[in-house]
Amino acid sequence: MEGISYQRFPKVKIRELKDDYAKFELRDTDASMANALRRVMISEVPTIAIDLVEIEVNSSVLNDEFIAHRLGLIPLTSERAMSMRFSRDCDACDGDGQCEFCSVEFHLRAKCISDQTLDVTSKDLYSSDHTVVPVDFTDNAGYDSTEPRGIIIVKLRRGQELRLRAIARKGIGKDHAKWSPAATVTFMYEPEIHINEDLMESLTLEEKLSFVESSPTKVFDIDPNTQQVVVVDPEAYTYDDEVLKKAEAMGKPGLVEIYAKEDSFIFTVESTGAIKASQLVLNAIEILKQKLDAVRLSEDTVEADDQFGELGAHMRGG
């Protein structure tokens, strides 16, 4: 089948964009590509996280391993992660943390010298690289803006002390969840809802109200002027089929028809703060492109069919 192409040209439309949140539409593609993008965002976009901890002094109530684990889960700003090297691939160092290409060094020194409990937080971590620091989650609303706030690592009482050195490295969520830049990534098929106006006209106002209220989410409403049932928010539909069951129970099958657009998806992306949500999407697309390039087979590769069988012929358009 020479000349047949399966190429598509996906389109993206941004609906809402914040530093840690993005909502967008992905159109003109299929579920396999949408799910590949989702999985790459969760597990293959690199970030920087603490991977090695050397405890010098720890007289707190938490043991060394517990503190090391908590340190690893603190999100670090990772804008330069894409350009860094993986420590296993770095030929400029021996993995001790003294390398600008693959690692960042942190120090923490805290001691409680008063009767008041001392909170040791991510604000107490001092980085050797000003571009890689703990993510600031401070919300000034309702708090004194001069008060340093961060993720609590441990609490110290009088006389207790914590001193440590930590090495942060580049990694991906597939290796450990601490490197995942995504708090959550979801997508849903965009619903297409059609109301049979003739059948709807045969219902009384009470029946229309009962139909509207049968949906767990606010998908339908009644127009106060025309008393007609209208679709107010199709994306609130959760594919629960409750309105379809209600229509059947009322003896009005076909009152409403709901389809999932198989080439249109609505994505919701929440970042941990390590990178902005918009950058997370862009990095995921770049990594997905690299993966596709890695499996693209050249026209003159004879060994391809032996290794990949029908896949090789398909990707060459055969």
Coordinates of N, CA, C and O in Angstrom, one line a residue, residues 4-95:
I4 N 0.3 5.4 1.3 CA -0.7 5.7 2.3 C 0.0 6.3 3.6 O 1.1 5.7 4.0
S5 N -0.5 7.3 4.1 CA 0.1 8.0 5.3 C -0.9 8.0 6.4 O -2.1 8.3 6.2
Y6 N -0.4 7.7 7.6 CA -1.2 7.8 8.8 C -0.9 9.1 9.6 O -1.3 9.2 10.8
Q7 N -0.2 10.0 9.0 CA 0.2 11.2 9.7 C -1.0 12.1 10.0 O -1.9 12.3 9.2
R8 N -1.0 12.6 11.2 CA -2.0 13.5 11.7 C -1.3 14.8 12.2 O -0.1 14.8 12.5
F9 N -2.1 15.8 12.4 CA -1.5 17.1 12.8 C -2.3 17.6 14.0 O -3.3 18.4 13.9
P10 N -1.9 17.1 15.2 CA -2.6 17.5 16.5 C -2.6 19.0 16.7 O -1.6 19.7 16.3
K11 N -3.6 19.5 17.3 CA -3.7 20.9 17.7 C -3.9 21.0 19.2 O -4.6 20.2 19.8
V12 N -3.3 22.1 19.8 CA -3.5 22.3 21.2 C -4.1 23.7 21.4 O -3.6 24.7 20.8
K13 N -5.1 23.8 22.3 CA -5.7 25.1 22.6 C -5.6 25.2 24.2 O -6.2 24.4 24.9
I14 N -5.0 26.3 24.6 CA -4.8 26.5 26.1 C -6.1 27.1 26.6 O -6.6 28.1 26.0
R15 N -6.7 26.6 27.7 CA -7.9 27.1 28.3 C -7.5 27.9 29.5 O -8.1 29.0 29.8
E16 N -6.6 27.4 30.3 CA -6.3 28.1 31.6 C -4.8 27.8 31.9 O -4.4 26.6 31.7
L17 N -4.1 28.8 32.4 CA -2.7 28.6 32.6 C -2.2 29.4 33.8 O -2.4 30.6 33.9
K18 N -1.6 28.6 34.8 CA -1.0 29.2 35.9 C 0.4 28.6 36.1 O 0.7 27.7 35.4
D19 N 1.1 29.1 37.1 CA 2.5 28.5 37.3 C 2.4 27.0 37.5 O 3.3 26.2 37.1
D20 N 1.4 26.6 38.4 CA 1.4 25.2 38.8 C 0.2 24.5 38.2 O -0.1 23.3 38.7
Y21 N -0.5 25.1 37.3 CA -1.8 24.4 36.7 C -2.0 24.8 35.3 O -1.7 25.9 34.9
A22 N -2.4 23.8 34.5 CA -2.7 24.1 33.1 C -3.9 23.2 32.7 O -4.0 22.1 33.1
K23 N -4.7 23.8 31.9 CA -5.8 23.1 31.3 C -5.9 23.4 29.8 O -5.9 24.6 29.4
F24 N -5.8 22.4 29.0 CA -5.8 22.6 27.6 C -6.5 21.5 26.8 O -6.8 20.4 27.3
E25 N -6.8 21.8 25.5 CA -7.5 20.8 24.7 C -6.4 20.2 23.7 O -5.6 21.0 23.2
L26 N -6.5 19.0 23.5 CA -5.7 18.3 22.5 C -6.6 17.7 21.5 O -7.4 16.8 21.8
R27 N -6.5 18.2 20.2 CA -7.5 17.7 19.2 C -6.7 17.1 18.0 O -5.5 17.2 17.9
D28 N -7.5 16.4 17.2 CA -7.0 15.8 16.0 C -5.9 14.7 16.2 O -4.9 14.7 15.5
T29 N -6.1 13.9 17.2 CA -5.2 12.8 17.5 C -6.0 11.7 18.2 O -7.2 11.8 18.3
D30 N -5.4 10.6 18.6 CA -6.1 9.6 19.2 C -5.7 9.3 20.6 O -4.8 9.9 21.1
A31 N -6.4 8.3 21.3 CA -6.1 8.1 22.7 C -4.7 7.6 23.0 O -4.2 7.9 24.0
S32 N -4.1 6.9 22.0 CA -2.8 6.4 22.3 C -1.8 7.5 22.4 O -0.9 7.5 23.3
M33 N -1.9 8.6 21.6 CA -1.0 9.7 21.7 C -1.3 10.5 23.0 O -0.4 11.0 23.6
A34 N -2.6 10.7 23.3 CA -2.9 11.4 24.5 C -2.4 10.7 25.7 O -1.8 11.4 26.6
N35 N -2.5 9.4 25.8 CA -2.0 8.7 26.9 C -0.5 8.6 27.0 O 0.1 8.7 28.1
A36 N 0.1 8.6 25.8 CA 1.6 8.6 25.8 C 2.1 10.0 26.4 O 3.0 10.0 27.2
L37 N 1.4 11.1 26.0 CA 1.8 12.4 26.5 C 1.6 12.4 28.0 O 2.4 12.9 28.8
R38 N 0.5 11.9 28.5 CA 0.2 11.9 30.0 C 1.3 11.1 30.7 O 1.8 11.5 31.7
R39 N 1.6 9.9 30.2 CA 2.6 9.1 30.9 C 4.0 9.7 30.9 O 4.7 9.6 31.9
V40 N 4.4 10.4 29.8 CA 5.7 11.0 29.7 C 5.7 12.2 30.7 O 6.7 12.4 31.4
M41 N 4.6 12.9 30.8 CA 4.6 14.0 31.8 C 4.8 13.5 33.2 O 5.5 14.1 34.1
I42 N 4.2 12.4 33.5 CA 4.3 11.9 34.9 C 5.6 11.2 35.2 O 6.2 11.5 36.3
S43 N 6.2 10.5 34.3 CA 7.3 9.6 34.6 C 8.6 9.8 33.8 O 9.6 9.2 34.2
E44 N 8.6 10.7 32.8 CA 9.8 10.8 32.0 C 10.4 12.2 31.8 O 11.4 12.3 31.2
V45 N 9.7 13.2 32.3 CA 10.2 14.6 32.3 C 11.2 14.7 33.5 O 10.8 14.5 34.6
P46 N 12.5 15.0 33.3 CA 13.4 15.0 34.4 C 13.3 16.2 35.3 O 12.9 17.3 34.8
T47 N 13.6 16.0 36.5 CA 13.7 17.1 37.5 C 14.9 16.8 38.4 O 15.7 15.9 38.1
I48 N 15.1 17.7 39.3 CA 16.3 17.5 40.2 C 15.7 17.3 41.6 O 14.8 17.9 42.1
A49 N 16.3 16.3 42.3 CA 15.8 15.9 43.7 C 17.0 15.4 44.5 O 18.0 14.9 43.9
I50 N 17.0 15.6 45.8 CA 18.0 15.1 46.7 C 18.1 13.6 46.6 O 17.1 12.9 46.8
D51 N 19.3 13.1 46.3 CA 19.5 11.7 46.1 C 20.5 11.0 47.1 O 20.5 9.8 47.2
L52 N 21.4 11.9 47.7 CA 22.4 11.4 48.6 C 22.4 12.3 49.8 O 22.5 13.5 49.6
V53 N 22.4 11.7 51.0 CA 22.4 12.5 52.2 C 23.5 12.0 53.1 O 23.5 10.8 53.4
E54 N 24.4 12.9 53.6 CA 25.4 12.5 54.5 C 25.1 13.2 55.8 O 25.2 14.5 55.9
I55 N 24.7 12.5 56.8 CA 24.3 13.1 58.1 C 25.6 13.2 59.0 O 26.3 12.3 59.2
E56 N 25.9 14.5 59.4 CA 27.0 14.7 60.3 C 26.6 14.6 61.8 O 27.2 13.9 62.5
V57 N 25.5 15.3 62.1 CA 25.0 15.3 63.5 C 23.5 15.2 63.4 O 22.8 15.9 62.7
N58 N 22.9 14.2 64.1 CA 21.4 14.1 64.2 C 21.0 13.7 65.6 O 21.1 12.5 65.9
S59 N 20.6 14.6 66.4 CA 20.1 14.3 67.7 C 18.6 14.5 67.8 O 18.0 14.6 68.9
S60 N 17.9 14.6 66.7 CA 16.4 14.7 66.7 C 15.8 13.4 67.0 O 16.4 12.4 67.1
V61 N 14.4 13.4 67.0 CA 13.7 12.2 67.3 C 13.5 11.3 66.1 O 13.1 10.2 66.2
L62 N 13.9 11.9 64.9 CA 13.8 11.1 63.6 C 15.1 10.5 63.3 O 16.2 11.1 63.4
N63 N 15.1 9.2 62.9 CA 16.4 8.6 62.5 C 16.9 9.1 61.2 O 16.2 9.8 60.4
D64 N 18.1 8.8 60.8 CA 18.8 9.3 59.7 C 18.0 9.0 58.4 O 17.9 9.8 57.5
E65 N 17.6 7.7 58.2 CA 16.9 7.3 57.0 C 15.6 8.0 56.8 O 15.2 8.4 55.7
F66 N 14.9 8.3 57.9 CA 13.6 9.0 57.8 C 13.9 10.4 57.3 O 13.1 10.9 56.4
I67 N 14.9 11.1 57.8 CA 15.2 12.5 57.4 C 15.6 12.5 55.9 O 15.2 13.3 55.2
A68 N 16.4 11.5 55.6 CA 16.9 11.4 54.2 C 15.7 11.2 53.2 O 15.7 11.9 52.1
H69 N 14.8 10.4 53.6 CA 13.6 10.2 52.8 C 12.8 11.5 52.6 O 12.3 11.8 51.5
R70 N 12.6 12.2 53.7 CA 11.8 13.5 53.7 C 12.6 14.5 52.8 O 11.9 15.3 52.1
L71 N 13.9 14.5 52.9 CA 14.6 15.5 52.1 C 14.4 15.2 50.6 O 14.3 16.1 49.8
G72 N 14.4 13.9 50.2 CA 14.3 13.5 48.8 C 13.0 13.9 48.2 O 12.9 14.2 47.0
L73 N 11.9 14.1 49.1 CA 10.6 14.4 48.6 C 10.3 15.9 48.5 O 9.3 16.3 48.1
I74 N 11.3 16.7 48.9 CA 11.1 18.2 48.8 C 11.3 18.6 47.3 O 12.4 18.3 46.8
P75 N 10.4 19.2 46.7 CA 10.5 19.6 45.3 C 11.6 20.7 45.2 O 11.6 21.7 46.0
L76 N 12.5 20.6 44.2 CA 13.5 21.6 43.9 C 13.2 22.2 42.6 O 12.8 21.6 41.6
T77 N 13.5 23.5 42.4 CA 13.3 24.2 41.2 C 14.2 23.6 40.1 O 15.4 23.4 40.4
S78 N 13.7 23.2 39.0 CA 14.4 22.3 38.1 C 14.4 22.8 36.6 O 14.3 22.0 35.7
E79 N 14.4 24.1 36.5 CA 14.4 24.7 35.1 C 15.5 24.2 34.3 O 15.4 24.0 33.1
R80 N 16.7 23.9 34.9 CA 17.9 23.5 34.1 C 18.0 22.0 34.1 O 19.1 21.5 33.6
A81 N 17.1 21.3 34.5 CA 17.2 19.8 34.6 C 17.4 19.2 33.2 O 18.2 18.3 33.0
M82 N 16.7 19.8 32.2 CA 16.8 19.2 30.8 C 18.2 19.3 30.3 O 18.6 18.5 29.5
S83 N 19.0 20.3 30.7 CA 20.3 20.5 30.2 C 21.4 19.8 31.0 O 22.5 19.8 30.6
M84 N 21.0 19.3 32.2 CA 22.0 18.7 33.1 C 22.2 17.2 32.6 O 21.4 16.7 31.8
R85 N 23.3 16.6 33.1 CA 23.6 15.2 32.7 C 23.0 14.3 33.8 O 22.9 14.7 35.0
F86 N 22.7 13.1 33.5 CA 22.4 12.1 34.5 C 23.7 11.7 35.1 O 24.8 11.6 34.4
S87 N 23.8 11.5 36.4 CA 25.0 11.3 37.1 C 25.7 10.0 36.6 O 26.9 9.9 36.5
R88 N 24.8 9.0 36.2 CA 25.4 7.8 35.7 C 26.1 7.9 34.3 O 26.9 7.1 33.9
D89 N 25.7 9.0 33.6 CA 26.3 9.3 32.3 C 27.4 10.4 32.3 O 27.9 10.7 31.3
C90 N 27.6 11.0 33.5 CA 28.6 12.1 33.6 C 30.0 11.6 33.6 O 30.4 10.7 34.5
D91 N 30.8 12.0 32.7 CA 32.2 11.6 32.7 C 33.2 12.7 33.3 O 34.4 12.6 33.2
A92 N 32.6 13.7 33.9 CA 33.4 14.8 34.5 C 33.5 14.7 36.0 O 34.2 15.5 36.6
C93 N 33.0 13.6 36.6 CA 33.1 13.5 38.1 C 33.0 12.0 38.5 O 32.8 11.1 37.6
D94 N 33.1 11.8 39.8 CA 33.0 10.4 40.3 C 31.8 10.2 41.1 O 31.7 9.3 41.9
G95 N 30.8 11.2 41.0 CA 29.6 11.1 41.7 C 29.6 11.6 43.2 O 28.7 11.3 43.9

